[in-house]
Coordinates of C-alpha atoms in Angstrom, one line a residue:
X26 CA -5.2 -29.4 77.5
X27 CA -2.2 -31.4 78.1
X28 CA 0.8 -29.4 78.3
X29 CA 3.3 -31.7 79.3
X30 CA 2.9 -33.5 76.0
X31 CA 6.2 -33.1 74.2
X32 CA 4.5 -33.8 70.5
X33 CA 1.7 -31.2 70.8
X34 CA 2.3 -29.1 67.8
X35 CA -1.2 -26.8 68.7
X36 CA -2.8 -25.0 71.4
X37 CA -6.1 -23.9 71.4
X38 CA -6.3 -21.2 73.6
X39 CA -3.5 -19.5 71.1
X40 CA -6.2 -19.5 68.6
X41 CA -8.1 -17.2 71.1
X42 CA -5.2 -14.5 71.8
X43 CA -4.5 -15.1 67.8
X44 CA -8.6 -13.9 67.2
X45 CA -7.4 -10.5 69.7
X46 CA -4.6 -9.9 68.0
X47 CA -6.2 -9.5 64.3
X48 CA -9.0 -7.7 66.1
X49 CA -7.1 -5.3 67.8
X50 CA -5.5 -4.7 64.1
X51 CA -8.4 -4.5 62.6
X52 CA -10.3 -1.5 64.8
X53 CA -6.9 0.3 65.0
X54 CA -7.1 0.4 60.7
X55 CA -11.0 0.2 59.9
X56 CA -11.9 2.3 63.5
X57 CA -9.3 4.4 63.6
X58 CA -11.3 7.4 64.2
X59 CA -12.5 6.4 67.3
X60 CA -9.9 8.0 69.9
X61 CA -11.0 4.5 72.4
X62 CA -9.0 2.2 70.0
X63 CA -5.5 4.1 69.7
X64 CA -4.0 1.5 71.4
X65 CA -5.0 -1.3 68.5
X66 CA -1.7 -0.8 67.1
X67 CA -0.3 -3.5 69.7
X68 CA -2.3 -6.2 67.8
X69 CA 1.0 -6.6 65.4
X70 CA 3.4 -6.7 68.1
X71 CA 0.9 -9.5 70.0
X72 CA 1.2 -11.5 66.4
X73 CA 5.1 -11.4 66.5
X74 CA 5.3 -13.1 69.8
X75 CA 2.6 -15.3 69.2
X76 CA 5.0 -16.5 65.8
X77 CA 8.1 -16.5 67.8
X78 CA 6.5 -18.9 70.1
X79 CA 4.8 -21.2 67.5
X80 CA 7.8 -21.2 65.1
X81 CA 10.4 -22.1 68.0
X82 CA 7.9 -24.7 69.7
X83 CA 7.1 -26.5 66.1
X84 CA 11.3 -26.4 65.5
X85 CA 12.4 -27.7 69.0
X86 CA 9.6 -30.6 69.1
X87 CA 10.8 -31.3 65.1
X88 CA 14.6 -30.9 65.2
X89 CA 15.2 -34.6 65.4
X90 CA 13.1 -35.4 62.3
X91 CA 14.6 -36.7 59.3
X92 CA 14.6 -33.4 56.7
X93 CA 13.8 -31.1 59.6
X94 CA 14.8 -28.2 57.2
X95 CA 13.0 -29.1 54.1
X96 CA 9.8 -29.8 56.5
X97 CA 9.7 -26.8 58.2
X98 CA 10.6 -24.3 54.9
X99 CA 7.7 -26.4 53.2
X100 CA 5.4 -26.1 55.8
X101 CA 6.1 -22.2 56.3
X102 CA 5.3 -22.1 52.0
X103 CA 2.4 -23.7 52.2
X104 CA 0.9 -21.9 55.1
X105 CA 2.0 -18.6 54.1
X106 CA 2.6 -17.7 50.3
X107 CA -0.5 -19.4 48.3
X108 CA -2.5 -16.4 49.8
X109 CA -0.2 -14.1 50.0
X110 CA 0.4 -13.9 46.7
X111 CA -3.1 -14.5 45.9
X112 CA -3.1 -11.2 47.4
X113 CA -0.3 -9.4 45.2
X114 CA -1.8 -11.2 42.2
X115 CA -5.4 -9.6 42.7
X116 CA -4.1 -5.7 43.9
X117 CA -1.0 -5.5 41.5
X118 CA -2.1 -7.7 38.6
X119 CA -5.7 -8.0 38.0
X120 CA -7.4 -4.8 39.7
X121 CA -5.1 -2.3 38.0
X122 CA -6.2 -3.5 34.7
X123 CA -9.6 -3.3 35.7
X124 CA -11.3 0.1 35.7
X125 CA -11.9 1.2 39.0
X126 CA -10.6 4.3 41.1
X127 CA -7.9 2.9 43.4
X128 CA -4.3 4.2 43.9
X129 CA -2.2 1.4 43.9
X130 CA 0.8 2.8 41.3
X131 CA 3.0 3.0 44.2
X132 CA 3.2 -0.6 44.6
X133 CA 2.7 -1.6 40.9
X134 CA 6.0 0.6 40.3
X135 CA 8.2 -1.1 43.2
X136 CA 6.4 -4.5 43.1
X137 CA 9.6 -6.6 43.3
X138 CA 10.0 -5.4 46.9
X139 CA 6.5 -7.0 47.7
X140 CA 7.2 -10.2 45.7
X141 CA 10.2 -10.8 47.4
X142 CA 8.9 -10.2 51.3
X143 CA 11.0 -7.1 51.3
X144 CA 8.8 -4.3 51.3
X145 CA 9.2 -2.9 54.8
X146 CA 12.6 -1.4 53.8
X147 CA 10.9 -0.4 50.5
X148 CA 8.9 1.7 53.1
X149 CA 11.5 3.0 55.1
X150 CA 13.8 4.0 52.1
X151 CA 10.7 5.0 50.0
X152 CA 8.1 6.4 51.8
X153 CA 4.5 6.1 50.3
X154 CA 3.5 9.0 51.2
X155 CA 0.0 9.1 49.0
X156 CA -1.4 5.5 49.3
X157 CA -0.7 2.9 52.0
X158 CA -3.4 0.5 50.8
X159 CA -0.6 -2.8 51.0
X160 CA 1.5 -1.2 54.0
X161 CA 0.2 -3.6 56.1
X162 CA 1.8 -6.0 54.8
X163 CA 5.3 -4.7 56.3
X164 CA 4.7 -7.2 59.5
X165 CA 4.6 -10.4 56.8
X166 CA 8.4 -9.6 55.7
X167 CA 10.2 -8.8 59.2
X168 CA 8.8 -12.7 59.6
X169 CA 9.6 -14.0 56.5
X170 CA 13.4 -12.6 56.9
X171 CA 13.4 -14.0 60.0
X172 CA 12.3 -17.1 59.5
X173 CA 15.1 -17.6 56.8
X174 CA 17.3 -17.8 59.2
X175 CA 16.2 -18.6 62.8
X176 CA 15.6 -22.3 62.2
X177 CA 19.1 -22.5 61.0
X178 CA 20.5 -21.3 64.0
X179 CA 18.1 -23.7 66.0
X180 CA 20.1 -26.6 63.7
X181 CA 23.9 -25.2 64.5
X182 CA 23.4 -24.3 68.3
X183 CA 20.4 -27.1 69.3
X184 CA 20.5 -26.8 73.1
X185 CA 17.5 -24.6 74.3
X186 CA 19.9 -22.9 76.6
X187 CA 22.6 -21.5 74.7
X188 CA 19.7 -20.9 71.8
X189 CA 18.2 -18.8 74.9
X190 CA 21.2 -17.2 75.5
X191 CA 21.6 -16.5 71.6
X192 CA 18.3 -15.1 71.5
X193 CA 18.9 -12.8 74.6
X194 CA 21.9 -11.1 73.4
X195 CA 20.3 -11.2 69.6
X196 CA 17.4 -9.1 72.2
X197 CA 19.8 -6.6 74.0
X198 CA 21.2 -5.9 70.4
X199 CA 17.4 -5.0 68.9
X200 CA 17.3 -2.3 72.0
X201 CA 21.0 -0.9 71.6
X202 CA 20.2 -0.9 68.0
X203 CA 17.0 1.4 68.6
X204 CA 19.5 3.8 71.3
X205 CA 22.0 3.9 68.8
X206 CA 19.3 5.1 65.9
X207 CA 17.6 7.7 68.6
X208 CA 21.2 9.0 70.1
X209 CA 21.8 10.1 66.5
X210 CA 19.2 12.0 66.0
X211 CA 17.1 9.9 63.2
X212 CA 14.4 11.7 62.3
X213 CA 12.3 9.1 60.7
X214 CA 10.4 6.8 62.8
X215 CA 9.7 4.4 60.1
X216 CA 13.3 3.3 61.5
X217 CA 12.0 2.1 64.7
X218 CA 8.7 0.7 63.4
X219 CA 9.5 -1.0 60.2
X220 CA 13.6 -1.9 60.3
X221 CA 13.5 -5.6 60.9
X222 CA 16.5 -5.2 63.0
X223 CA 14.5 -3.0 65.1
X224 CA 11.1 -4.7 65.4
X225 CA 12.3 -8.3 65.7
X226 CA 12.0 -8.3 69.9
X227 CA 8.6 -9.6 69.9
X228 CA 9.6 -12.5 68.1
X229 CA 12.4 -12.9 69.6
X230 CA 10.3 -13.1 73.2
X231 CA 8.1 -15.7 71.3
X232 CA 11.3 -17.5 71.2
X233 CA 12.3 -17.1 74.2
X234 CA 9.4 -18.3 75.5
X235 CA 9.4 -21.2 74.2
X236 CA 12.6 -21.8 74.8
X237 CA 11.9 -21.2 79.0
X238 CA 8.8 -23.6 78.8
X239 CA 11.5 -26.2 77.2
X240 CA 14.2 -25.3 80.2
X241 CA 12.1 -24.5 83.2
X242 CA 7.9 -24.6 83.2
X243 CA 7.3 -23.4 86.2
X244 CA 9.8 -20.3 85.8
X245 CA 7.5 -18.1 83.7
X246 CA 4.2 -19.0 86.2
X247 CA 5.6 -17.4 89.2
X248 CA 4.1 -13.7 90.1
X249 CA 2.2 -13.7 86.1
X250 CA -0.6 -11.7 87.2
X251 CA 1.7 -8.7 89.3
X252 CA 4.1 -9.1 86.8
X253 CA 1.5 -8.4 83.6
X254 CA 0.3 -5.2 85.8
X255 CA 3.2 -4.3 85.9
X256 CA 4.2 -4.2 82.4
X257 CA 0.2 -2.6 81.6
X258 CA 0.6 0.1 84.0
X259 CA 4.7 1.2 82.9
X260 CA 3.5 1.2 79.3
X261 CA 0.3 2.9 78.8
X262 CA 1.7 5.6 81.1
X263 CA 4.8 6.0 78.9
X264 CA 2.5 5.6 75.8
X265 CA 0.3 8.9 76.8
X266 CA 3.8 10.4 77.8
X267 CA 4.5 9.6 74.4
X268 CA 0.9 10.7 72.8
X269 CA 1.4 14.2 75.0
X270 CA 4.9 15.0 73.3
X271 CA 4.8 13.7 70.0
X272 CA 7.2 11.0 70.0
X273 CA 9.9 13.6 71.6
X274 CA 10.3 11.4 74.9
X275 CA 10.9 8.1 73.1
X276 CA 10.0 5.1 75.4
X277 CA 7.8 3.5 73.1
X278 CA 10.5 3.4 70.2
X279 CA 13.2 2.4 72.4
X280 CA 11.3 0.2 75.3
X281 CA 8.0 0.4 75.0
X282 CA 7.3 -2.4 72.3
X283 CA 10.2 -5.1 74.0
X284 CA 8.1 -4.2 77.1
X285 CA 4.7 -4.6 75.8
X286 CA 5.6 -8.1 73.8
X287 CA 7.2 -8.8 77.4
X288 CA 3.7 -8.8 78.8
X289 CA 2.0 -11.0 75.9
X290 CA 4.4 -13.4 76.2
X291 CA 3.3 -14.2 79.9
X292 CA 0.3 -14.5 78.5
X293 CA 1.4 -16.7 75.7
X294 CA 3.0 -18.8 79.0
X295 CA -0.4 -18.7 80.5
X296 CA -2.3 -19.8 78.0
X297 CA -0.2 -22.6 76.9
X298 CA 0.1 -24.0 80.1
X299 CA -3.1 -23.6 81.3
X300 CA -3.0 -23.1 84.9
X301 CA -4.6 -19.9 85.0
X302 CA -8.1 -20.3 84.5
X303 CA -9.6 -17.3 83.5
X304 CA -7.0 -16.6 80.5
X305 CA -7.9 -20.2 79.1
X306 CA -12.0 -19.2 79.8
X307 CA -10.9 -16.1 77.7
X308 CA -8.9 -17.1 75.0
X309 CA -11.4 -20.1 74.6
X310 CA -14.4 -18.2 73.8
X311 CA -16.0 -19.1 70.6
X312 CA -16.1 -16.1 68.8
X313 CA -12.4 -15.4 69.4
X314 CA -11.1 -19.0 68.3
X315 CA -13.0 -18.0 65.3
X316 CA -11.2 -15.0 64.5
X317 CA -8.3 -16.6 65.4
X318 CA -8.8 -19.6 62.8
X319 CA -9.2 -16.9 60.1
X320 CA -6.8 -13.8 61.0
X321 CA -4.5 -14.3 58.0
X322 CA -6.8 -13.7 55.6
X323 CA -8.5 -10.8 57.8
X324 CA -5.4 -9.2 58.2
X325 CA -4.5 -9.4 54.7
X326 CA -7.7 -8.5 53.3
X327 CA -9.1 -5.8 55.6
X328 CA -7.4 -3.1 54.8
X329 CA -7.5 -3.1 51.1
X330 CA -11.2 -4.2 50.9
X331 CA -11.9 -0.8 53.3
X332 CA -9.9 1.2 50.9
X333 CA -11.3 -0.9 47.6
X334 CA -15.0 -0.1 48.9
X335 CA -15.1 3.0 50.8
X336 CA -15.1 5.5 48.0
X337 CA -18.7 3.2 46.5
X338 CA -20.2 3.0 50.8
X339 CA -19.4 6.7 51.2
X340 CA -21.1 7.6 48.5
X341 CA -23.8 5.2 49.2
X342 CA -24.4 5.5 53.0
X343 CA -24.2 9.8 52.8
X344 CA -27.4 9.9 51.5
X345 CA -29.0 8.6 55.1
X346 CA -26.0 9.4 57.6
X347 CA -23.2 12.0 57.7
X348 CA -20.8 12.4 60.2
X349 CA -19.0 10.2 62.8
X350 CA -22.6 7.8 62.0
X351 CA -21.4 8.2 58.1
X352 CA -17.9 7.0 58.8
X353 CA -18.7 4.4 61.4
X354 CA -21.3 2.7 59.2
X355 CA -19.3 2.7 56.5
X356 CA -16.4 0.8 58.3
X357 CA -19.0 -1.8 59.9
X358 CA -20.0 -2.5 56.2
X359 CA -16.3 -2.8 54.9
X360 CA -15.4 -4.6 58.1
X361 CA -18.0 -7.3 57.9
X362 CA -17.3 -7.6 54.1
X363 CA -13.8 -8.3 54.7
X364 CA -14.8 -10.8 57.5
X365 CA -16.8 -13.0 54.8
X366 CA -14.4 -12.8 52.1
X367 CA -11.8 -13.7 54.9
X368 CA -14.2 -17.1 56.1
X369 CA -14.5 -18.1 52.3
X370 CA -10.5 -18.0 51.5
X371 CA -10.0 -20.1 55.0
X372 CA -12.7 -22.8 54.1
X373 CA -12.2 -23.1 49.9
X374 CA -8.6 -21.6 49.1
X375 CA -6.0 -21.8 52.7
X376 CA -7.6 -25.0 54.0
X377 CA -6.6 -26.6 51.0
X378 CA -3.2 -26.5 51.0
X379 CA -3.5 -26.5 55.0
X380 CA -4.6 -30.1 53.9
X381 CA -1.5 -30.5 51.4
X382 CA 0.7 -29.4 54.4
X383 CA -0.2 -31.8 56.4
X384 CA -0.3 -35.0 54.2
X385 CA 3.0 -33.9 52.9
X386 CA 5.0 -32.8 55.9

């Protein structure tokens, strides 16, 4: 890897930490049982910085480009909505018409919010409180309405350090936003995990990071290792603080996701510039990168598919196991069926317009 290449628009190690991300999503949703994978929640928090970072690095190194806008708004299309609506076509179109047992009214009924990337307030405002077969999807629209606007900004304000400073302050308001929302007395959490103007730090620290590596390389590199301890250590102790009261000493709603996306972007840092050698051994592993190459689909598909089939494997897999066995089985099954049906839409329906993206922009 050449990091000092100013054109680079890819990283491969990022493919890597991209492949942990979607699996620490995936065990946290299809495992959920198993008490050893509570933390797999942080998998969507890892994906925000990892788009903060991309998103910034692809907008600085293209700013100068004739149509910057149009490019980068096309390219964001064609990466993101052909299977994303796929998606919304096949759970809010097709399937309901079809007869098989799967709740999905909830989302048939307010489907505009979905269409439009704005269902995480439709969350927050209407709480699904008998199905949450497309809440996943929540992460998808805090990006969306971000992305409508940050490359904008990147156009107006252009130098990477008073974009840094923009995105700082833009930072310190995400936090007083989430003391303002706990100081009075907000019951619902949903608030601090699906608000945009709440969640928005880890992308924001993708930006930031990028912005650093643009300003000063070397400034991120010093003391990673102590400094990524560090960060480990304050959170999962605050986390079980958190686990032992039920939410009533609120560090991980107020700090504890800024502090955890803190941490991945060092890492991000790391692997991009690859001077620490066991993070680049890591992220480079084969299985990972291959995660990583397919983790929009896999995020998008396995939660539905485990909802879609488990009624049929339950049903199935009782007859030889019961139990934690009967529950495990069944996710491995729905698991490894998502995984496939994730590998075909990558090679025959995303790479395609992958292709178009890169012949047109």
């Amino acid at each position: 890897m050449n990091p000092e290449n100013p054109n680079r628009l890819h990283y491969p190690a990022l493919d890597g930490l991209r492949g942990l991300a979607i699996l620490l999503v995936v065990v946290y949703h299809n495992f959920g049982f198993i008490n050893v994978f509570f933390f797999g929640w942080l998998g969507v928090d890892l994906f925000f910085v990892l788009s903060g970072f991309l998103i910034t690095d692809i907008l600085l190194k293209t700013l100068h480009q004739k149509d910057y806008l149009k490019k980068f708004y096309m390219r964001r299309v064609l990466r993101i909505f052909p299977l994303y609506y796929l998606c919304l076509i096949l759970f809010l179109l097709i399937i309901p018409q079809l007869n098989i047992a799967f709740d999905i009214k909830y989302y048939t009924d307010n489907q505009v919010w979905l269409w439009t990337y704005l269902q995480n307030w439709l969350y927050i405002f209407k709480n699904p409180d008998q199905t949450n077969t497309l809440n996943h999807l929540w992460s998808l629209a805090v990006e969306e309405q971000f992305y409508l606007l940050w490359p904008l900004v990147i156009l107006v304000i252009r130098k990477p350090k008073h974009l840094l400073l923009f995105i700082s302050l833009l930072l310190v308001a995400v936090l007083g936003l989430r003391l303002w929302i706990w100081t009075n007395q907000v019951a619902d959490l949903a608030y601090f995990n699906l608000y945009t103007f709440t969640r928005i730090d880890g992308i924001c620290i993708g930006c930031m990071v990028a912005l650093l590596l643009r300003i000063n390389k070397g400034f991120l590199s010093r003391y990673t290792s102590l400094i990524v301890l560090f960060f480990a250590a304050l959170n999962f102790a605050f986390f079980f603080i958190n686990r032992r009261y039920n939410f009533s000493f609120p560090y991980l709603a107020l700090a504890g996701y800024t502090t955890f996306a803190m941490m991945f972007g060092l890492l991000i840092n790391e692997a991009v510039t690859g001077k620490t050698k066991l993070i680049n051994f890591v992220f480079n592993i084969s299985l990972l990168k291959f995660f990583g190459k397919i983790s929009y689909g896999f995020y998008i598909f396995h939660w539905p598919v485990y909802i879609l089939l488990g009624p049929y494997l339950f049903s199935r897999v009782s007859k030889f196991a019961s139990g934690s066995s009967l529950q495990f089985t069944v996710s491995v099954i729905a698991t490894l069926a998502a995984v496939g049906i994730s590998w075909l839409s990558y090679q025959y329906y995303e790479k395609r317009f992958l292709k178009l993206k890169d012949k047109l922009v």
